[in-house]
Coordinates of C-alpha atoms in Angstrom, one line a residue:
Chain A
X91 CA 31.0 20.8 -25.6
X92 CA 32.1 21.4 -21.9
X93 CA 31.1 25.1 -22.0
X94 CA 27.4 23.9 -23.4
X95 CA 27.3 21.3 -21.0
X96 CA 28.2 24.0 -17.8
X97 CA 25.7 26.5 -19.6
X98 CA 22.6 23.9 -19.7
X99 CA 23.7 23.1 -15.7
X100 CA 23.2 27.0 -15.1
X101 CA 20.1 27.7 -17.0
X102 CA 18.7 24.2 -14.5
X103 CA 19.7 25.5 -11.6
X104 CA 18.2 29.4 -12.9
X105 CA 15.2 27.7 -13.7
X106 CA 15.2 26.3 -10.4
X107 CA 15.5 29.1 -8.4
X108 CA 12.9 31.2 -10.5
X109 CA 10.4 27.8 -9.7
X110 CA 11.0 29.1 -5.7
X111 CA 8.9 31.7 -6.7
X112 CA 5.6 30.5 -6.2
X113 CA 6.6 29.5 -2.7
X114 CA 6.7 32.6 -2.0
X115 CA 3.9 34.5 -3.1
X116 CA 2.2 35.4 0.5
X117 CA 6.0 36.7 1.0
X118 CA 5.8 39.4 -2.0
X119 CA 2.3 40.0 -1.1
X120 CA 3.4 41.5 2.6
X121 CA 6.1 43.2 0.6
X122 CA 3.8 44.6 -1.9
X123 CA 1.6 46.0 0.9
X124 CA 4.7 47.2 2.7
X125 CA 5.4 49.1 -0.1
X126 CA 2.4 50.6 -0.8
X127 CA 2.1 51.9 3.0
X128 CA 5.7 53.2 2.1
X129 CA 4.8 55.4 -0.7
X130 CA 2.0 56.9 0.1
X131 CA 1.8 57.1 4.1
X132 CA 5.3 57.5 5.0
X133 CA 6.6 58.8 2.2
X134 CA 4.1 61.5 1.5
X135 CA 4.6 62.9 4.7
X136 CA 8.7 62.5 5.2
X137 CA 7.8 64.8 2.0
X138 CA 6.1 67.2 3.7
X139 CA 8.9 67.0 7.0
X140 CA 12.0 67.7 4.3
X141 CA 13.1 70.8 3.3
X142 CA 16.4 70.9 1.2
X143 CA 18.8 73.6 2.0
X144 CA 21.6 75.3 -0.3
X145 CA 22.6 73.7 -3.2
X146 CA 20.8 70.9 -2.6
X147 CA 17.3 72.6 -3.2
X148 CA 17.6 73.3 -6.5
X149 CA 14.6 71.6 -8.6
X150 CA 14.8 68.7 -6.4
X151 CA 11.3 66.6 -5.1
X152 CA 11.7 65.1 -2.2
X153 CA 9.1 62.4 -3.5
X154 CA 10.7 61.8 -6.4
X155 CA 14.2 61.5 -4.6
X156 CA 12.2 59.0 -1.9
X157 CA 10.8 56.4 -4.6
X158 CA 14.3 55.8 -5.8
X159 CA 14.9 55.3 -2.2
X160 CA 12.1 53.1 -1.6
X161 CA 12.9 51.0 -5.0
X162 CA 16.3 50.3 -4.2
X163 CA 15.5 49.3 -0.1
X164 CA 13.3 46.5 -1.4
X165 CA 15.3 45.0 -3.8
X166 CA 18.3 45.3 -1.5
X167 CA 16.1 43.4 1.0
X168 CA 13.8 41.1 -1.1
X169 CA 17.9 40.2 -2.8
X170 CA 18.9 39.4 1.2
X171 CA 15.9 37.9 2.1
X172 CA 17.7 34.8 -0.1
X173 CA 19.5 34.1 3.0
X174 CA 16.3 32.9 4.8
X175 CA 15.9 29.7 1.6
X176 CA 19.8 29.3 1.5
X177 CA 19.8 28.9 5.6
X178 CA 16.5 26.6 5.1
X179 CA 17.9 24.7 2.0
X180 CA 20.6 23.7 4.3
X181 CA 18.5 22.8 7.0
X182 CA 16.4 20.4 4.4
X183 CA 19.9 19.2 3.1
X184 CA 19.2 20.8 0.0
X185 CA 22.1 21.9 -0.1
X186 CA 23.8 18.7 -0.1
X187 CA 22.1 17.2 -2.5
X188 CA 22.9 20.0 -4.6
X189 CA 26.3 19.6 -4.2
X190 CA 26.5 15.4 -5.3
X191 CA 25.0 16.8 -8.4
X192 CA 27.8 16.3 -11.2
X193 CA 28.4 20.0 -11.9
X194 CA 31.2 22.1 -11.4
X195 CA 30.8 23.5 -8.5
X196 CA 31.4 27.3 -9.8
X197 CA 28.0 26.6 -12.2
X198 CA 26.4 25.5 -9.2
X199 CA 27.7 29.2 -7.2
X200 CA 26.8 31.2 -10.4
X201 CA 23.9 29.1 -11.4
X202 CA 22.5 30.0 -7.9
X203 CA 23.5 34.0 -7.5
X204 CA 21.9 34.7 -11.0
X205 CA 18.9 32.8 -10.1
X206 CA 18.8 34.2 -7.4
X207 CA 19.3 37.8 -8.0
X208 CA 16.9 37.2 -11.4
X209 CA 14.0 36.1 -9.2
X210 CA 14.3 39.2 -6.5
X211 CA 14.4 41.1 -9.8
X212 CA 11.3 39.9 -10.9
X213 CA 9.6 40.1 -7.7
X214 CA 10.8 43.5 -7.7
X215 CA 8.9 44.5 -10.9
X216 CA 5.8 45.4 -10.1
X217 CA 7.0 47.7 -7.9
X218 CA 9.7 49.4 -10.3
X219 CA 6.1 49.6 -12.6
X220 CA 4.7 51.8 -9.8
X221 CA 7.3 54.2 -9.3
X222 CA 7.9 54.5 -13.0
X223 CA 4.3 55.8 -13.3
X224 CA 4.3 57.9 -10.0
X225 CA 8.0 59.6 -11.4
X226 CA 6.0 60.1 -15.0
X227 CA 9.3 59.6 -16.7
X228 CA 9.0 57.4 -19.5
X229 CA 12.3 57.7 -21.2
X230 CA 12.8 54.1 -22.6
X231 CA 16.9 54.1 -21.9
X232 CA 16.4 55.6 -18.7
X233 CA 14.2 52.5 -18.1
X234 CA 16.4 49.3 -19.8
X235 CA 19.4 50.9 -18.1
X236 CA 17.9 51.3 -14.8
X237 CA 16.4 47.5 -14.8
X238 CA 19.8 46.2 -16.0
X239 CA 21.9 47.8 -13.1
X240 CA 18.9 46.8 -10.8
X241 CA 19.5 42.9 -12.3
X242 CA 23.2 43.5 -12.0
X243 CA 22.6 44.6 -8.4
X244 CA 20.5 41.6 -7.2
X245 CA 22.5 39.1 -8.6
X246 CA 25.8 40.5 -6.9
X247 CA 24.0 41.1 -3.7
X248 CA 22.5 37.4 -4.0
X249 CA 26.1 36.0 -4.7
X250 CA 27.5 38.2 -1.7
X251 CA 24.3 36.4 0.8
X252 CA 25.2 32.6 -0.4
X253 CA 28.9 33.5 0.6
X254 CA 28.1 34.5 3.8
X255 CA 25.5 31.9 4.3
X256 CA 27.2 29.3 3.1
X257 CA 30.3 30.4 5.3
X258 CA 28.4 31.2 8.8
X259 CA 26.7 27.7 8.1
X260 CA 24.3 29.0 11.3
X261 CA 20.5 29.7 11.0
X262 CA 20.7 31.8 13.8
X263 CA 23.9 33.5 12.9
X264 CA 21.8 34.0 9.3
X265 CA 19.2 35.4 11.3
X266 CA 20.9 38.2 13.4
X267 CA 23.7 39.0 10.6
X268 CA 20.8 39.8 7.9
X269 CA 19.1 41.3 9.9
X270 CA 21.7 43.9 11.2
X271 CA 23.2 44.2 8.0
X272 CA 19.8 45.3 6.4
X273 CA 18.9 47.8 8.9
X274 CA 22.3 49.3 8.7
X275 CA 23.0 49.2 5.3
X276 CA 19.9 50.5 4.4
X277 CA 20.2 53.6 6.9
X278 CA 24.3 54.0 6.2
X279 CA 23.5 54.5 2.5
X280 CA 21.6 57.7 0.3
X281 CA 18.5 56.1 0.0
X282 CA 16.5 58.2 2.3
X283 CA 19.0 61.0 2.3
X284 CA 21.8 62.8 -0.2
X285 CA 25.3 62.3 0.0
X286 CA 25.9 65.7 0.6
X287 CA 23.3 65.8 3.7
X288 CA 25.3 62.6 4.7
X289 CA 28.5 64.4 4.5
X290 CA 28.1 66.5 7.3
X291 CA 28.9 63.5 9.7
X292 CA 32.2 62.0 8.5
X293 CA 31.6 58.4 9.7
X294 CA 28.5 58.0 8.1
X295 CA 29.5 59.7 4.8
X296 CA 32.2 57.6 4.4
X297 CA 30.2 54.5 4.8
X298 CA 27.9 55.4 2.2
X299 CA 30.6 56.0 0.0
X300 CA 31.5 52.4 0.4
X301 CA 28.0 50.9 0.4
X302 CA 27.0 50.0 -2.8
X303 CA 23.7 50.5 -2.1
X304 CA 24.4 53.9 -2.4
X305 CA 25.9 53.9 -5.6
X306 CA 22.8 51.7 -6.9
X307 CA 20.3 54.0 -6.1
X308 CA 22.2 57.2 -7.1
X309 CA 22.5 55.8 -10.1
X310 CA 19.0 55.3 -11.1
X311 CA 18.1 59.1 -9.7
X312 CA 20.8 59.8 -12.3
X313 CA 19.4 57.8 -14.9
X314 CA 16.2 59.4 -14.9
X315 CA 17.0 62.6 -13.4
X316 CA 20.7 63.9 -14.4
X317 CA 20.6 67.5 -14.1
X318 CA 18.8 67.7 -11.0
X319 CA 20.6 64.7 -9.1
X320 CA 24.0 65.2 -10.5
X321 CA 25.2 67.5 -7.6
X322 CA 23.8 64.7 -4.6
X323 CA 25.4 62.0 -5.9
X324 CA 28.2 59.4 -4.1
X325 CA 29.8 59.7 -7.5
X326 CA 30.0 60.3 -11.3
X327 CA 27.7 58.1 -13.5
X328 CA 30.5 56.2 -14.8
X329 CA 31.9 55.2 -11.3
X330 CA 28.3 54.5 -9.8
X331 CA 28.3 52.2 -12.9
X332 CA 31.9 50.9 -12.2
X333 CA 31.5 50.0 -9.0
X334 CA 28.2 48.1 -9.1
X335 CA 29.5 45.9 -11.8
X336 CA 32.9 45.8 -9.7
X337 CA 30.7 44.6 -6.3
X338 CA 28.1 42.2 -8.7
X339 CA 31.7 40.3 -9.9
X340 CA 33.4 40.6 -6.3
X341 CA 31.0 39.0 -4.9
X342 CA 30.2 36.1 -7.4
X343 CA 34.0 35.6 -7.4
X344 CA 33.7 35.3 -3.7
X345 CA 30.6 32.8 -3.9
X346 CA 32.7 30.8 -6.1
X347 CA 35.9 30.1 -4.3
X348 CA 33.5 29.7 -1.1
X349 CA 31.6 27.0 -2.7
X350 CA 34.7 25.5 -4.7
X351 CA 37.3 25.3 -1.3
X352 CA 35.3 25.9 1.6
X353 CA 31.5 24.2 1.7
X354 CA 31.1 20.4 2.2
X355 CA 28.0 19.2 3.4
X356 CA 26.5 19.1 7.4
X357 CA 28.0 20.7 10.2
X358 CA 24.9 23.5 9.8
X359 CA 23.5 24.4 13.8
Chain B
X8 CA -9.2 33.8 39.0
X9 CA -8.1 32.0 41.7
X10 CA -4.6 32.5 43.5
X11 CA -3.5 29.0 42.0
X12 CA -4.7 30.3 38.7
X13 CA -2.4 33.8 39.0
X14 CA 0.4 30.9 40.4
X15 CA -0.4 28.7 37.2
X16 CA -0.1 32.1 34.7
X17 CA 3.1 33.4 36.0
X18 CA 4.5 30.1 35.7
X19 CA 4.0 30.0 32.2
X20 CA 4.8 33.9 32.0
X21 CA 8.5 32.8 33.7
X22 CA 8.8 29.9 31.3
X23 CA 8.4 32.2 28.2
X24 CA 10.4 34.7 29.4
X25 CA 13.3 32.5 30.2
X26 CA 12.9 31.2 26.3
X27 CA 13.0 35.1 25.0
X28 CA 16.7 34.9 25.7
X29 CA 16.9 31.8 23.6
X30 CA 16.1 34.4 21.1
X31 CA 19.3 36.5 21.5
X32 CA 19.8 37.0 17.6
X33 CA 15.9 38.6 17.4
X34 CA 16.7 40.8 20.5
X35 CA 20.0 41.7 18.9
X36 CA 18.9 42.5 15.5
X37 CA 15.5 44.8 16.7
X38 CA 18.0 46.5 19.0
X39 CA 20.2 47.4 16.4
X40 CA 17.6 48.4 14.2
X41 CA 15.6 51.4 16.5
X42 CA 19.1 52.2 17.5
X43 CA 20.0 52.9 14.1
X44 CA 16.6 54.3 13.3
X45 CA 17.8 57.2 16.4
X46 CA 21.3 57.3 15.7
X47 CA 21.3 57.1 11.9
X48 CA 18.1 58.2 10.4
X49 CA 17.1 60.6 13.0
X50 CA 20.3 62.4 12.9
X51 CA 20.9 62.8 9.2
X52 CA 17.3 63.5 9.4
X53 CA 17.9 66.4 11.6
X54 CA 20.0 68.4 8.8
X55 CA 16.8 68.3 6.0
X56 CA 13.6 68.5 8.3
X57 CA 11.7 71.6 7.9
X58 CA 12.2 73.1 11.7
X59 CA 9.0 75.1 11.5
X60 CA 6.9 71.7 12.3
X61 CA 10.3 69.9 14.0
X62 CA 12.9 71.6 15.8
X63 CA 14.9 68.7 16.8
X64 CA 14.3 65.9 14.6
X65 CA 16.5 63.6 17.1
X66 CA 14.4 64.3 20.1
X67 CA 11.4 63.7 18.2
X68 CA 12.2 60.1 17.1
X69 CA 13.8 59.2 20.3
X70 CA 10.5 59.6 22.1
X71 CA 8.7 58.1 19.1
X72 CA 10.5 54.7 18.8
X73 CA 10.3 53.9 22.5
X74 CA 6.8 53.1 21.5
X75 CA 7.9 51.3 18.4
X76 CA 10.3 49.1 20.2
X77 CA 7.7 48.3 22.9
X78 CA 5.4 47.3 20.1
X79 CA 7.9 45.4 17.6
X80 CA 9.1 43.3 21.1
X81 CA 5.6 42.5 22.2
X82 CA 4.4 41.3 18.8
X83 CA 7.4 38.4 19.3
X84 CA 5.1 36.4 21.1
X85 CA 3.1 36.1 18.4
X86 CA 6.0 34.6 15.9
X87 CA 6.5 32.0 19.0
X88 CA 2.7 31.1 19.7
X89 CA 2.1 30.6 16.3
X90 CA 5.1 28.1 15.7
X91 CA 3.7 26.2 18.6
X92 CA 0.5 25.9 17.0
X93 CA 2.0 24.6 13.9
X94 CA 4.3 22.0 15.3
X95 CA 1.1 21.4 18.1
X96 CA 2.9 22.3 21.0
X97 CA -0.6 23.2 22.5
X98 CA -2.3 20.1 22.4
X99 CA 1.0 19.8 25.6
X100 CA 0.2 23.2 26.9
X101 CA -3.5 22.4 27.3
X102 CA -3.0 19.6 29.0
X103 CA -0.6 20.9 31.4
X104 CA -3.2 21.5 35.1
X105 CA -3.1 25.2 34.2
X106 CA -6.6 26.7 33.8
X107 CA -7.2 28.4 30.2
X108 CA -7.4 31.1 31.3
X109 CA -4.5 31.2 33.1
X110 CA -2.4 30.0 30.2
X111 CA -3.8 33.1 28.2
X112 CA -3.1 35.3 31.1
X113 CA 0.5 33.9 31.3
X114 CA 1.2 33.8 27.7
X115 CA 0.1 37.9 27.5
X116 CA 1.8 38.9 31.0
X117 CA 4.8 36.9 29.3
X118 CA 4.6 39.4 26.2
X119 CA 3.8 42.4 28.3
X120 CA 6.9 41.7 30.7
X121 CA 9.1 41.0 27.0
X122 CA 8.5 44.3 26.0
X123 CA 9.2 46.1 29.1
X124 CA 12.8 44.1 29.1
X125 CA 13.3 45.3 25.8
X126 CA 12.2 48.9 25.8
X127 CA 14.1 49.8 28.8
X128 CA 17.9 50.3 27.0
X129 CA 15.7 52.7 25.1
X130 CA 14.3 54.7 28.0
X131 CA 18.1 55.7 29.4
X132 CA 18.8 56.5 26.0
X133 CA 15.9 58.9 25.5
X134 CA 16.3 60.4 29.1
X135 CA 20.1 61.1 27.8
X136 CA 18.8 62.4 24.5
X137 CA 15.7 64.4 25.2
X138 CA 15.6 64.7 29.5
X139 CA 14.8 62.7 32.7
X140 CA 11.1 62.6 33.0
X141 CA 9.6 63.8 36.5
X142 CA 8.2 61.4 39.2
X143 CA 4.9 62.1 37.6
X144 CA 6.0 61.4 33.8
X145 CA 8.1 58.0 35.0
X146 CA 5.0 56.7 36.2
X147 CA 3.1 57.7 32.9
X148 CA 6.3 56.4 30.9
X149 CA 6.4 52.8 32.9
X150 CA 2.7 52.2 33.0
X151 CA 2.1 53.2 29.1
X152 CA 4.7 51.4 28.4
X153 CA 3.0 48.2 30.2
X154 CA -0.5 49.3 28.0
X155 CA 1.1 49.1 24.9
X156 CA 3.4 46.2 25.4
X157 CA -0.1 44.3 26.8
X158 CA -2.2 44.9 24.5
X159 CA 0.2 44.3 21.3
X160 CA 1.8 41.0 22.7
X161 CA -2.6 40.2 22.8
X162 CA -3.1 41.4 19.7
X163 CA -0.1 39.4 18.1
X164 CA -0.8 36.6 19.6
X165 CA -4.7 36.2 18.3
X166 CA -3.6 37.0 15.5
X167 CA -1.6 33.9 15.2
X168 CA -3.6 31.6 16.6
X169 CA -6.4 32.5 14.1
X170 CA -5.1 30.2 11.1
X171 CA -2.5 27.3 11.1
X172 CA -0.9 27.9 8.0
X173 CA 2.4 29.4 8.2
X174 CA 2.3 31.8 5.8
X175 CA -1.2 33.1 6.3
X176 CA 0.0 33.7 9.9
X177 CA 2.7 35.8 9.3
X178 CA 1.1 37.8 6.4
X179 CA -1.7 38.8 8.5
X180 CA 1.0 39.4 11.6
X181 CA 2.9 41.4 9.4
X182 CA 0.5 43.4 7.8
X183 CA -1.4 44.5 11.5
X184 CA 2.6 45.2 12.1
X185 CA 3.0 47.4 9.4
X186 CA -0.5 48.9 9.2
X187 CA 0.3 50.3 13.3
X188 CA 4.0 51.0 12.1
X189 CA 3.5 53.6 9.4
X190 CA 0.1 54.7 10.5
X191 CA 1.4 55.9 13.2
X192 CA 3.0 59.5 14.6
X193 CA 6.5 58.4 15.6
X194 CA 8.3 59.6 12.7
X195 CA 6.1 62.6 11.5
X196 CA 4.0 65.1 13.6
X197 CA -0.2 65.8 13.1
X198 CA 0.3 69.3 11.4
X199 CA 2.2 67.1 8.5
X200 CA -0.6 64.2 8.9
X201 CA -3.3 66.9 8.7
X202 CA -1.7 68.5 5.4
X203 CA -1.3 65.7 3.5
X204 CA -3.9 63.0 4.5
X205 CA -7.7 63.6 5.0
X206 CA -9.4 64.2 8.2
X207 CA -10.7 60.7 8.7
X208 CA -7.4 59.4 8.2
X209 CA -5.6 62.0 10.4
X210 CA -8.3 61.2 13.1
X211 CA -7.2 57.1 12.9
X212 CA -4.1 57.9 13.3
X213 CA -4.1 59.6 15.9
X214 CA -6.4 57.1 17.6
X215 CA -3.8 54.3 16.9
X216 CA -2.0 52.8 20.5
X217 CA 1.0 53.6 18.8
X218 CA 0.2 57.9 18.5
X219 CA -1.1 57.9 21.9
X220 CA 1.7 55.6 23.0
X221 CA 4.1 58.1 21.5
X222 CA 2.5 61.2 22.6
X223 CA 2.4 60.3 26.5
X224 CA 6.3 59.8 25.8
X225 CA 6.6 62.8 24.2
X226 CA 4.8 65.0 27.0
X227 CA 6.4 62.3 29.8
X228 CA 9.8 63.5 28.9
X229 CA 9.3 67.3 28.3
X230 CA 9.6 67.3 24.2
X231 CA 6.1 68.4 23.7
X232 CA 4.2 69.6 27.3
X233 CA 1.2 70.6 24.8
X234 CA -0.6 67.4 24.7
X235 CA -3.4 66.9 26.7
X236 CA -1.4 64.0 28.0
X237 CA -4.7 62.3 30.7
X238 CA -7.0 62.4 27.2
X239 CA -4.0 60.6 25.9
X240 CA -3.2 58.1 28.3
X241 CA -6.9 57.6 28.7
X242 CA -7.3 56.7 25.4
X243 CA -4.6 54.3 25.3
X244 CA -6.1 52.4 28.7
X245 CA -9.0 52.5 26.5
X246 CA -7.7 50.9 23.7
X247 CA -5.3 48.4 26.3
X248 CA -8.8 46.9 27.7
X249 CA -11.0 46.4 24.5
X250 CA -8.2 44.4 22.8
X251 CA -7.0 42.4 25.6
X252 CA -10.8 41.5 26.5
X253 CA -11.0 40.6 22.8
X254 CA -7.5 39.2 21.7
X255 CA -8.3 37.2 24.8
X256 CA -11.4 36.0 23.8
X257 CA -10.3 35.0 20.1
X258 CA -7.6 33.6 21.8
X259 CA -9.1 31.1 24.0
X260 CA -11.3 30.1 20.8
X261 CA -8.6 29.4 18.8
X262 CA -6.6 27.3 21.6
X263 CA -9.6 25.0 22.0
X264 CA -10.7 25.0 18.3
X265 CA -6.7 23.9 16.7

């Protein structure tokens, strides 16, 4: 009965989140337009600037290798972008009210990551539907498998931005933290380069090798593209796999004890 | 104007740049992002370009986003002047014994002066990357600089003022952002542009502040002596006039229409 009862809290508080979603509609429609500059602009003519060397040319489009790219950025920052309500929830007191409500307070940290990452999923959809068709790969595992690590990935980047959030308990701290991480992360990862183009400067490498951002979007390349991505990934299949699961269950962990110990209501600047 | 209406606009040009360092977290975060756009991307970058159209991929982007960090600073003001028009900050402003047109004069110089602040971390980093300009390309470097930063911070800010709701404000903000961002030659060069896009769209591109903002850089600090620089800079004084004479205008509508 107790399990039912924290299951009905969740699927409230998921329903909640997705019901955000028609606040921001002008927000996905600058990110839809961003996007579309993205893929055709920019990244048709980084495609005509790259020219793989060695063992990376083999069969490899840049275009094709740049969608990915593209794909997993604006998840990665639509998933961050979270921060912004979270901070704003708290400046409403949202976020205090939530808290009074009688549910365990690890439904309410889980409740929130899944809803969150489930509604930066969605968002993201459209999108996936347009690099699907520009890739002209429609190999129906290669696509459920793809959309479930991306739904993996938003939720455990959604639980990692309520930790922090919830922990910096600072809208301008929010502001300049997200919005350093995302540039870096983004530009410290293979999304607009290989690994083994990274590898040539050890610092960097290294930090794509921790950034799971990097194993996201190598995955997906190697979801739809084995043979000819196999040789440029951070990692085998199974450890890209691995480790996204690993960061999506660190993280909610980490929501969870943040919200259980260390959040009580006010004392946001 | 008068000289109490230059006194009246750099008064309010002082006040808003006193409140740009209230915005320490902005500066910090679009600081760390066109420094990791030179010392990230461009580098990595540098191993994968084709050299035939880019020999040094890092010289080309340092010169490229000094005009992109001009441009993302001076479209700030626009974030601010459209939260003031929301909360109706200007109704105060108005009545303040500042002519209008010295509060528009103020508010722009304020952007203008905003973006020089910001860009200059970026011009000693592109004189160490790429080379110290000459007296000749300083003066280019400083006053295109001053163009670009002008006219944007204009632009952003009629922009802003042309709608009250929030989100309609910062859609059509960001969109003129992005549309200048990508349409733009800092990251790729016009043999690429002419490959790959038609002429029309080639011939916009390189008409957009941004290019010509990028390509007095480029020539200013030796990376590309090529350009027909004047034609250029011309161009961009151009460009710098028309939209602060009509960014102006909009914005003084907008001011005594909210």
């Amino acid at each position: 009965m107790e399990l039912l009862k924290d299951l009905r809290a969740m699927y409230m508080l998921v329903l909640w989140d997705l019901s955000q979603m028609k606040r921001r509609t002008v927000f996905v429609v600058m990110r839809v337009a961003w996007f579309a500059l993205q893929v055709t602009v920019f990244g048709l003519a980084m495609n005509a600037i790259v020219r793989f060397r060695g063992v990376v040319a083999q069969g490899i489009d840049y275009y094709h290798f740049y969608l990915f790219g593209v794909y997993a950025s604006m998840l990665f920052s639509i998933s961050v972008s979270k921060a912004y309500d979270v901070a704003e929830e708290f400046e409403e007191g949202m976020i205090e009210y939530l808290l009074s409500l009688p549910m365990k307070r690890k439904i309410l940290s889980l409740g929130r990551s899944i809803g969150g990452g489930l509604s930066a999923f969605l968002f993201t959809l459209p999108m996936y539907a347009v690099v699907v068709l520009l890739l002209g790969v429609y190999d129906p595992v290669a696509v459920l498998l793809s959309l479930l690590s991306a739904l993996v990935f938003a939720v455990g980047v959604t639980g990692f931005v309520i930790s922090v959030v919830l922990s910096l308990k600072s809208s301008d701290y929010t502001d300049i933290f997200f919005g350093v991480l995302d540039a870096l992360i983004i530009r410290l990862s293979t999304v607009f380069y290989p690994a083994v183009v990274v590898a040539k400067i050890a610092p960097y490498y290294y930090a794509a090798l921790v950034n799971p951002v990097s194993h996201f979007v190598d995955l997906l390349r190697t979801f739809f593209f084995f043979e000819e991505f196999k040789h440029l990934s951070v990692s085998s299949p199974y450890l890209m796999a691995s480790y996204i699961l690993g960061f999506a269950a660190g993280v909610s962990s980490a929501a969870i004890y943040i919200v259980e110990k260390r959040v009580e209501g006010g004392g946001w600047k | 104007m008068r000289l109490d209406g230059i006194r009246g606009g750099l008064l309010i040009a002082l006040r808003d740049l006193d409140r740009f360092w209230k915005y320490k977290f902005w500066l910090g975060a679009q600081v760390a992002m066109n420094l990791a756009d030179i010392l990230i991307f461009a580098v990595i970058f540098n191993n994968i370009v084709n050299r035939q159209y880019i020999p040094d991929y890092v010289k080309f982007l340092a010169t490229g986003v000094l005009a992109l960090s001009t441009f993302a600073s001076a479209f700030s003001i626009g974030r601010e002047v459209g939260i003031e028009i929301r909360r109706e900050f200007t109704h105060y402003l108005l009545s303040i014994p500042v002519s209008r047109e010295a509060l528009v004069f103020g508010r722009i110089l304020s952007g203008t002066l905003r973006g020089l602040i910001y860009q200059a971390s970026f011009i000693v980093l592109a004189a160490l990357i790429v080379g110290t300009p000459t007296a000749l390309g300083a003066v280019l470097v400083l006053s295109t600089s001053a163009m670009l930063s002008a006219s944007m911070s204009s632009l952003a800010i009629a922009i802003s003022t042309s709608t009250r709701d929030f989100n309609l404000q910062a859609t059509f903000r960001s969109l003129t952002y992005y549309v200048l961002f990508f349409f733009s030659n800092v990251f790729y060069p016009e043999e690429i542009l002419k490959q790959r896009f038609p002429g029309a769209v080639v011939f916009l591109i390189k008409l957009s502040p941004v290019s010509l903002a990028a390509d007095v850089y480029r020539w200013a600090f030796g990376y590309n002596t090529s350009i027909n620089v004047f034609h250029e800079y011309a161009l961009l004084l151009a460009w710098t006039l028309v939209t602060l004479v009509l960014a102006s205008a909009l914005y003084l509508r907008n001011l005594t229409r909210m």
